[in-house]
Amino acid sequence: MANMSLEKNKMPVQDPAVRSANFLEVALGYTKEQALDEAARCLQCKNKPCVEDCPVNIDIPAFIAEIAAGDFEKAYQSISQYNSLPAICGRVCPQETQCEGKCIRGKKGEPVGIGRLERFVADYHNEYSNPSGGAEIQADSAKPKVAVIGSGPSGLACAGSLAKKGYAVTIFEALHVTGGVLSYGIPEFRLPKSIVQKEIEALKGTGVEIISNTVIGKTLSVDDLLNSGGYKAVFIGSGAGLPKFMNIPGENLNGVYSANEFLTRINLMKAYLDGSTTPIHHGKKVAVVGGGNVAMDAARCARRLGAEVTIIYRRTEKELPARAEEVEHAKEEGIVFLFLTNPVSIAGNEKRWVTSITCEKMKLGEPDASGRARPEPIVGSETVIESDCVIMALGTSPNPLISSTTAGLDIQKWGGIITDEQDGKTSREGVYAGGDAVTGAATVILAMGAGKRAAEAIDAYITE
Ligand code: FAD
Ligand code: SF4
């Protein structure tokens, strides 16, 4: 008998007053009882509308049915046929615009908590069923080697799918730590790094080799990999790590960060820990410019470093691109939002440290190319906001290093690698690409979907 409650089981979370001063995980995960109760809300729809909007097509009613039957390991096995990083996706996917956005229960009340159930199943598996990682897969020595550039979600998904097919796969990673944005961008309190590393260890257990501290385009080129390296195909999953700025006066003052730099110092280099060798400016009044997940993460990190934080966004709350849960958590933690507001300049003192940010008020006009209402300035509406640190979270684009060192690789004007949408094939023979390097900054699950599809195409290319 289905549970007809109109509301999702609430996710237990750390108290906002306590968590805004620590970096421990905010959402604590469902208990067994909550997971069983939530799974009973699923109506097992025959036409599965929730699956349509899942970029990796997880059979959602099937895994929820296993939870409802109390077989959590079988639920995990069901998800992992489609998604190799469920503990991560259960935590960071924007479910409200994907599977849960299509859930039939959402028509009258809240949708089934699909993301929360996915996280429960993955955590249960990690705790009770698989303490030492994944099963070893022997590479087929008759199959050629494949190189993957970047160890973010797209690279990991591509490598995992190829390893399952018996290929010997090597991932080349520029940084000393693997995981891409999962490790250097998304903070510990949203995605504990032990979970990311556990998923990567499981992947290594399947035979994938990871070589870190290797910048493709500098240490080695794509040509080196294809020629002397002996790799038959290359997948580029190098992400979009180049930050954008507004080009307004004062942006080069001390205390102005790109969100990428600020988050990398905190998440990758652990600058928030006493004794860390990486410095970070502890601003008292921090202004964060932007409205996406990156802005929320930067704001919440600054809050945990002890600042009063204001998010400055040029559209209204309705247009905020960040996940709804992150916005709610940011508000609970005392972060102030200034909507319809846009910076025009930043002022500093004689030592060139930021002292304030001047903003103008905006109103919404006609839709722009992205389909969202275009914000327009209101003349004479400038106000000065006192700030000793400004973090720019305005989006990122792909780093041109690989495209500028690889002959025959076509790119968009803004730097994205041009590929066939279906299979990630680039203009260069044997070279495939996917994730943020192709789309610009997007989502974990879209990057994984692209990595998986490219793996299928690489297999077809090699075996044809
Ligand atoms: P990345 O994750 O960027 O990985 C690329 C990897 O390639 C990196 O490890 C990089 O070091 C490496 N690399 C780059 N150049 C080279 C080179 N020349 N040689 C070798 N290696 C190289 N998405 C969500 O779905 N939910 C969220 O909540 C969310 N929050 C986010 C928060 C932040 C702060 C940020 C920055 C992004 C967030 N995203 C979120 C977006 C998501 O993380 C990305 O869309 C996703 O990680 C893209 O995966 P990718 O594999 O394409 O690239
Ligand atoms: Fe269950 Fe909602 Fe999917 Fe229907 S749409 S199968 S209720 S999760």
PDB file of N, CA and C in Angstrom, residues 303-372:
ATOM      1  N   ARG A 303      31.265  32.104   5.166  1.00  0.00           N
ATOM      2  CA  ARG A 303      30.500  32.148   6.428  1.00  0.00           C
ATOM      3  C   ARG A 303      31.185  31.276   7.487  1.00  0.00           C
ATOM      4  N   ARG A 304      31.663  30.118   7.045  1.00  0.00           N
ATOM      5  CA  ARG A 304      32.322  29.206   7.984  1.00  0.00           C
ATOM      6  C   ARG A 304      33.684  29.741   8.447  1.00  0.00           C
ATOM      7  N   LEU A 305      34.229  30.684   7.666  1.00  0.00           N
ATOM      8  CA  LEU A 305      35.480  31.328   8.104  1.00  0.00           C
ATOM      9  C   LEU A 305      35.180  32.514   9.018  1.00  0.00           C
ATOM     10  N   GLY A 306      33.893  32.741   9.327  1.00  0.00           N
ATOM     11  CA  GLY A 306      33.526  33.746  10.331  1.00  0.00           C
ATOM     12  C   GLY A 306      32.995  35.053   9.769  1.00  0.00           C
ATOM     13  N   ALA A 307      32.723  35.124   8.443  1.00  0.00           N
ATOM     14  CA  ALA A 307      32.316  36.413   7.855  1.00  0.00           C
ATOM     15  C   ALA A 307      30.802  36.612   7.878  1.00  0.00           C
ATOM     16  N   GLU A 308      30.407  37.907   7.806  1.00  0.00           N
ATOM     17  CA  GLU A 308      29.028  38.241   7.416  1.00  0.00           C
ATOM     18  C   GLU A 308      29.041  38.206   5.898  1.00  0.00           C
ATOM     19  N   VAL A 309      28.108  37.484   5.290  1.00  0.00           N
ATOM     20  CA  VAL A 309      28.206  37.283   3.837  1.00  0.00           C
ATOM     21  C   VAL A 309      26.947  37.781   3.116  1.00  0.00           C
ATOM     22  N   THR A 310      27.178  38.491   2.015  1.00  0.00           N
ATOM     23  CA  THR A 310      26.068  38.959   1.174  1.00  0.00           C
ATOM     24  C   THR A 310      26.259  38.404  -0.238  1.00  0.00           C
ATOM     25  N   ILE A 311      25.204  37.800  -0.776  1.00  0.00           N
ATOM     26  CA  ILE A 311      25.244  37.352  -2.173  1.00  0.00           C
ATOM     27  C   ILE A 311      24.578  38.426  -3.030  1.00  0.00           C
ATOM     28  N   ILE A 312      25.302  38.843  -4.065  1.00  0.00           N
ATOM     29  CA  ILE A 312      24.790  39.896  -4.958  1.00  0.00           C
ATOM     30  C   ILE A 312      24.435  39.239  -6.294  1.00  0.00           C
ATOM     31  N   TYR A 313      23.148  39.314  -6.663  1.00  0.00           N
ATOM     32  CA  TYR A 313      22.683  38.630  -7.876  1.00  0.00           C
ATOM     33  C   TYR A 313      21.832  39.590  -8.710  1.00  0.00           C
ATOM     34  N   ARG A 314      22.055  39.591 -10.007  1.00  0.00           N
ATOM     35  CA  ARG A 314      21.429  40.647 -10.824  1.00  0.00           C
ATOM     36  C   ARG A 314      19.996  40.334 -11.263  1.00  0.00           C
ATOM     37  N   ARG A 315      19.556  39.092 -11.058  1.00  0.00           N
ATOM     38  CA  ARG A 315      18.160  38.787 -11.367  1.00  0.00           C
ATOM     39  C   ARG A 315      17.399  38.601 -10.043  1.00  0.00           C
ATOM     40  N   THR A 316      16.229  37.936 -10.093  1.00  0.00           N
ATOM     41  CA  THR A 316      15.436  37.754  -8.862  1.00  0.00           C
ATOM     42  C   THR A 316      15.685  36.354  -8.299  1.00  0.00           C
ATOM     43  N   GLU A 317      15.115  36.080  -7.152  1.00  0.00           N
ATOM     44  CA  GLU A 317      15.292  34.766  -6.516  1.00  0.00           C
ATOM     45  C   GLU A 317      14.816  33.651  -7.446  1.00  0.00           C
ATOM     46  N   LYS A 318      13.750  33.933  -8.213  1.00  0.00           N
ATOM     47  CA  LYS A 318      13.164  32.905  -9.098  1.00  0.00           C
ATOM     48  C   LYS A 318      14.187  32.414 -10.126  1.00  0.00           C
ATOM     49  N   GLU A 319      15.066  33.294 -10.560  1.00  0.00           N
ATOM     50  CA  GLU A 319      16.034  32.909 -11.611  1.00  0.00           C
ATOM     51  C   GLU A 319      17.315  32.321 -11.049  1.00  0.00           C
ATOM     52  N   LEU A 320      17.471  32.240  -9.730  1.00  0.00           N
ATOM     53  CA  LEU A 320      18.735  31.712  -9.174  1.00  0.00           C
ATOM     54  C   LEU A 320      19.021  30.343  -9.775  1.00  0.00           C
ATOM     55  N   PRO A 321      20.188  30.135 -10.397  1.00  0.00           N
ATOM     56  CA  PRO A 321      20.454  28.820 -10.997  1.00  0.00           C
ATOM     57  C   PRO A 321      20.907  27.750  -9.992  1.00  0.00           C
ATOM     58  N   ALA A 322      21.207  28.136  -8.753  1.00  0.00           N
ATOM     59  CA  ALA A 322      21.719  27.148  -7.783  1.00  0.00           C
ATOM     60  C   ALA A 322      20.632  26.139  -7.413  1.00  0.00           C
ATOM     61  N   ARG A 323      21.060  24.974  -6.927  1.00  0.00           N
ATOM     62  CA  ARG A 323      20.104  23.967  -6.425  1.00  0.00           C
ATOM     63  C   ARG A 323      19.276  24.594  -5.299  1.00  0.00           C
ATOM     64  N   ALA A 324      17.969  24.287  -5.299  1.00  0.00           N
ATOM     65  CA  ALA A 324      17.064  24.890  -4.306  1.00  0.00           C
ATOM     66  C   ALA A 324      17.549  24.607  -2.881  1.00  0.00           C
ATOM     67  N   GLU A 325      18.034  23.383  -2.656  1.00  0.00           N
ATOM     68  CA  GLU A 325      18.458  23.009  -1.299  1.00  0.00           C
ATOM     69  C   GLU A 325      19.642  23.866  -0.826  1.00  0.00           C
ATOM     70  N   GLU A 326      20.543  24.197  -1.767  1.00  0.00           N
ATOM     71  CA  GLU A 326      21.722  25.001  -1.371  1.00  0.00           C
ATOM     72  C   GLU A 326      21.305  26.422  -1.007  1.00  0.00           C
ATOM     73  N   VAL A 327      20.308  26.953  -1.741  1.00  0.00           N
ATOM     74  CA  VAL A 327      19.824  28.308  -1.455  1.00  0.00           C
ATOM     75  C   VAL A 327      19.183  28.314  -0.065  1.00  0.00           C
ATOM     76  N   GLU A 328      18.362  27.286   0.182  1.00  0.00           N
ATOM     77  CA  GLU A 328      17.679  27.193   1.483  1.00  0.00           C
ATOM     78  C   GLU A 328      18.710  27.078   2.612  1.00  0.00           C
ATOM     79  N   HIS A 329      19.713  26.228   2.404  1.00  0.00           N
ATOM     80  CA  HIS A 329      20.729  26.050   3.449  1.00  0.00           C
ATOM     81  C   HIS A 329      21.526  27.331   3.668  1.00  0.00           C
ATOM     82  N   ALA A 330      21.819  28.052   2.566  1.00  0.00           N
ATOM     83  CA  ALA A 330      22.582  29.304   2.695  1.00  0.00           C
ATOM     84  C   ALA A 330      21.787  30.308   3.525  1.00  0.00           C
ATOM     85  N   LYS A 331      20.482  30.402   3.246  1.00  0.00           N
ATOM     86  CA  LYS A 331      19.637  31.352   4.006  1.00  0.00           C
ATOM     87  C   LYS A 331      19.605  30.953   5.475  1.00  0.00           C
ATOM     88  N   GLU A 332      19.438  29.664   5.731  1.00  0.00           N
ATOM     89  CA  GLU A 332      19.387  29.203   7.136  1.00  0.00           C
ATOM     90  C   GLU A 332      20.680  29.551   7.880  1.00  0.00           C
ATOM     91  N   GLU A 333      21.777  29.594   7.117  1.00  0.00           N
ATOM     92  CA  GLU A 333      23.075  29.869   7.755  1.00  0.00           C
ATOM     93  C   GLU A 333      23.330  31.370   7.925  1.00  0.00           C
ATOM     94  N   GLY A 334      22.343  32.188   7.564  1.00  0.00           N
ATOM     95  CA  GLY A 334      22.441  33.622   7.828  1.00  0.00           C
ATOM     96  C   GLY A 334      23.041  34.414   6.673  1.00  0.00           C
ATOM     97  N   ILE A 335      23.105  33.819   5.495  1.00  0.00           N
ATOM     98  CA  ILE A 335      23.647  34.565   4.342  1.00  0.00           C
ATOM     99  C   ILE A 335      22.542  35.471   3.784  1.00  0.00           C
ATOM    100  N   VAL A 336      22.920  36.724   3.507  1.00  0.00           N
ATOM    101  CA  VAL A 336      21.943  37.711   3.033  1.00  0.00           C
ATOM    102  C   VAL A 336      21.973  37.732   1.508  1.00  0.00           C
ATOM    103  N   PHE A 337      20.808  37.811   0.869  1.00  0.00           N
ATOM    104  CA  PHE A 337      20.735  37.874  -0.591  1.00  0.00           C
ATOM    105  C   PHE A 337      20.294  39.266  -1.021  1.00  0.00           C
ATOM    106  N   LEU A 338      21.046  39.867  -1.940  1.00  0.00           N
ATOM    107  CA  LEU A 338      20.618  41.129  -2.558  1.00  0.00           C
ATOM    108  C   LEU A 338      20.269  40.807  -4.004  1.00  0.00           C
ATOM    109  N   PHE A 339      18.972  40.771  -4.316  1.00  0.00           N
ATOM    110  CA  PHE A 339      18.558  40.458  -5.680  1.00  0.00           C
ATOM    111  C   PHE A 339      18.475  41.742  -6.512  1.00  0.00           C
ATOM    112  N   LEU A 340      18.387  41.573  -7.830  1.00  0.00           N
ATOM    113  CA  LEU A 340      18.287  42.711  -8.760  1.00  0.00           C
ATOM    114  C   LEU A 340      19.347  43.769  -8.436  1.00  0.00           C
ATOM    115  N   THR A 341      20.557  43.300  -8.236  1.00  0.00           N
ATOM    116  CA  THR A 341      21.671  44.178  -7.854  1.00  0.00           C
ATOM    117  C   THR A 341      22.909  43.751  -8.639  1.00  0.00           C
ATOM    118  N   ASN A 342      23.649  44.705  -9.144  1.00  0.00           N
ATOM    119  CA  ASN A 342      24.806  44.379  -9.984  1.00  0.00           C
ATOM    120  C   ASN A 342      25.996  45.289  -9.657  1.00  0.00           C
ATOM    121  N   PRO A 343      27.197  44.732  -9.424  1.00  0.00           N
ATOM    122  CA  PRO A 343      28.360  45.570  -9.108  1.00  0.00           C
ATOM    123  C   PRO A 343      28.801  46.417 -10.305  1.00  0.00           C
ATOM    124  N   VAL A 344      29.235  47.642 -10.004  1.00  0.00           N
ATOM    125  CA  VAL A 344      29.799  48.480 -11.079  1.00  0.00           C
ATOM    126  C   VAL A 344      31.257  48.834 -10.820  1.00  0.00           C
ATOM    127  N   SER A 345      31.678  48.824  -9.549  1.00  0.00           N
ATOM    128  CA  SER A 345      33.101  49.077  -9.254  1.00  0.00           C
ATOM    129  C   SER A 345      33.418  48.603  -7.834  1.00  0.00           C
ATOM    130  N   ILE A 346      34.741  48.433  -7.600  1.00  0.00           N
ATOM    131  CA  ILE A 346      35.197  48.017  -6.269  1.00  0.00           C
ATOM    132  C   ILE A 346      36.224  49.055  -5.830  1.00  0.00           C
ATOM    133  N   ALA A 347      36.123  49.507  -4.572  1.00  0.00           N
ATOM    134  CA  ALA A 347      37.071  50.523  -4.081  1.00  0.00           C
ATOM    135  C   ALA A 347      38.024  49.894  -3.071  1.00  0.00           C
ATOM    136  N   GLY A 348      39.229  50.503  -2.932  1.00  0.00           N
ATOM    137  CA  GLY A 348      40.206  49.965  -1.993  1.00  0.00           C
ATOM    138  C   GLY A 348      40.886  51.070  -1.206  1.00  0.00           C
ATOM    139  N   ASN A 349      41.738  50.684  -0.231  1.00  0.00           N
ATOM    140  CA  ASN A 349      42.461  51.671   0.571  1.00  0.00           C
ATOM    141  C   ASN A 349      43.868  51.887  -0.009  1.00  0.00           C
ATOM    142  N   GLU A 350      44.713  52.637   0.724  1.00  0.00           N
ATOM    143  CA  GLU A 350      46.041  52.970   0.193  1.00  0.00           C
ATOM    144  C   GLU A 350      46.930  51.736   0.058  1.00  0.00           C
ATOM    145  N   LYS A 351      46.618  50.670   0.812  1.00  0.00           N
ATOM    146  CA  LYS A 351      47.402  49.433   0.661  1.00  0.00           C
ATOM    147  C   LYS A 351      46.788  48.511  -0.398  1.00  0.00           C
ATOM    148  N   ARG A 352      45.840  49.015  -1.126  1.00  0.00           N
ATOM    149  CA  ARG A 352      45.166  48.305  -2.212  1.00  0.00           C
ATOM    150  C   ARG A 352      44.351  47.102  -1.728  1.00  0.00           C
ATOM    151  N   TRP A 353      43.806  47.196  -0.511  1.00  0.00           N
ATOM    152  CA  TRP A 353      42.875  46.172  -0.021  1.00  0.00           C
ATOM    153  C   TRP A 353      41.449  46.651  -0.235  1.00  0.00           C
ATOM    154  N   VAL A 354      40.574  45.765  -0.601  1.00  0.00           N
ATOM    155  CA  VAL A 354      39.172  46.104  -0.852  1.00  0.00           C
ATOM    156  C   VAL A 354      38.541  46.742   0.383  1.00  0.00           C
ATOM    157  N   THR A 355      37.731  47.788   0.169  1.00  0.00           N
ATOM    158  CA  THR A 355      36.983  48.397   1.286  1.00  0.00           C
ATOM    159  C   THR A 355      35.472  48.420   1.011  1.00  0.00           C
ATOM    160  N   SER A 356      35.093  48.483  -0.256  1.00  0.00           N
ATOM    161  CA  SER A 356      33.647  48.501  -0.552  1.00  0.00           C
ATOM    162  C   SER A 356      33.392  48.105  -2.006  1.00  0.00           C
ATOM    163  N   ILE A 357      32.130  47.797  -2.271  1.00  0.00           N
ATOM    164  CA  ILE A 357      31.721  47.456  -3.638  1.00  0.00           C
ATOM    165  C   ILE A 357      30.497  48.313  -3.959  1.00  0.00           C
ATOM    166  N   THR A 358      30.556  48.982  -5.093  1.00  0.00           N
ATOM    167  CA  THR A 358      29.423  49.844  -5.486  1.00  0.00           C
ATOM    168  C   THR A 358      28.550  49.079  -6.476  1.00  0.00           C
ATOM    169  N   CYS A 359      27.234  49.091  -6.210  1.00  0.00           N
ATOM    170  CA  CYS A 359      26.304  48.320  -7.054  1.00  0.00           C
ATOM    171  C   CYS A 359      25.170  49.208  -7.528  1.00  0.00           C
ATOM    172  N   GLU A 360      24.580  48.817  -8.659  1.00  0.00           N
ATOM    173  CA  GLU A 360      23.374  49.515  -9.098  1.00  0.00           C
ATOM    174  C   GLU A 360      22.201  48.544  -9.051  1.00  0.00           C
ATOM    175  N   LYS A 361      21.002  49.088  -8.875  1.00  0.00           N
ATOM    176  CA  LYS A 361      19.795  48.253  -8.864  1.00  0.00           C
ATOM    177  C   LYS A 361      19.422  47.917 -10.303  1.00  0.00           C
ATOM    178  N   MET A 362      18.776  46.777 -10.476  1.00  0.00           N
ATOM    179  CA  MET A 362      18.408  46.320 -11.816  1.00  0.00           C
ATOM    180  C   MET A 362      16.891  46.077 -11.878  1.00  0.00           C
ATOM    181  N   LYS A 363      16.357  46.045 -13.101  1.00  0.00           N
ATOM    182  CA  LYS A 363      14.977  45.567 -13.300  1.00  0.00           C
ATOM    183  C   LYS A 363      15.026  44.547 -14.433  1.00  0.00           C
ATOM    184  N   LEU A 364      14.021  43.668 -14.494  1.00  0.00           N
ATOM    185  CA  LEU A 364      14.050  42.631 -15.539  1.00  0.00           C
ATOM    186  C   LEU A 364      13.363  43.119 -16.808  1.00  0.00           C
ATOM    187  N   GLY A 365      14.045  42.896 -17.948  1.00  0.00           N
ATOM    188  CA  GLY A 365      13.477  43.294 -19.241  1.00  0.00           C
ATOM    189  C   GLY A 365      13.061  42.058 -20.037  1.00  0.00           C
ATOM    190  N   GLU A 366      13.192  42.142 -21.344  1.00  0.00           N
ATOM    191  CA  GLU A 366      12.815  41.042 -22.248  1.00  0.00           C
ATOM    192  C   GLU A 366      13.777  39.864 -22.084  1.00  0.00           C
ATOM    193  N   PRO A 367      13.347  38.629 -22.453  1.00  0.00           N
ATOM    194  CA  PRO A 367      14.255  37.475 -22.340  1.00  0.00           C
ATOM    195  C   PRO A 367      15.481  37.618 -23.238  1.00  0.00           C
ATOM    196  N   ASP A 368      16.657  37.135 -22.741  1.00  0.00           N
ATOM    197  CA  ASP A 368      17.882  37.164 -23.557  1.00  0.00           C
ATOM    198  C   ASP A 368      18.050  35.824 -24.277  1.00  0.00           C
ATOM    199  N   ALA A 369      19.243  35.597 -24.869  1.00  0.00           N
ATOM    200  CA  ALA A 369      19.475  34.383 -25.662  1.00  0.00           C
ATOM    201  C   ALA A 369      19.251  33.115 -24.827  1.00  0.00           C
ATOM    202  N   SER A 370      19.483  33.190 -23.506  1.00  0.00           N
ATOM    203  CA  SER A 370      19.319  31.997 -22.670  1.00  0.00           C
ATOM    204  C   SER A 370      17.852  31.773 -22.293  1.00  0.00           C
ATOM    205  N   GLY A 371      16.977  32.703 -22.713  1.00  0.00           N
ATOM    206  CA  GLY A 371      15.556  32.552 -22.410  1.00  0.00           C
ATOM    207  C   GLY A 371      15.183  33.182 -21.066  1.00  0.00           C
ATOM    208  N   ARG A 372      16.187  33.676 -20.325  1.00  0.00           N
ATOM    209  CA  ARG A 372      15.884  34.305 -19.035  1.00  0.00           C
ATOM    210  C   ARG A 372      15.731  35.811 -19.232  1.00  0.00           C
TER     211      ARG A 372
END
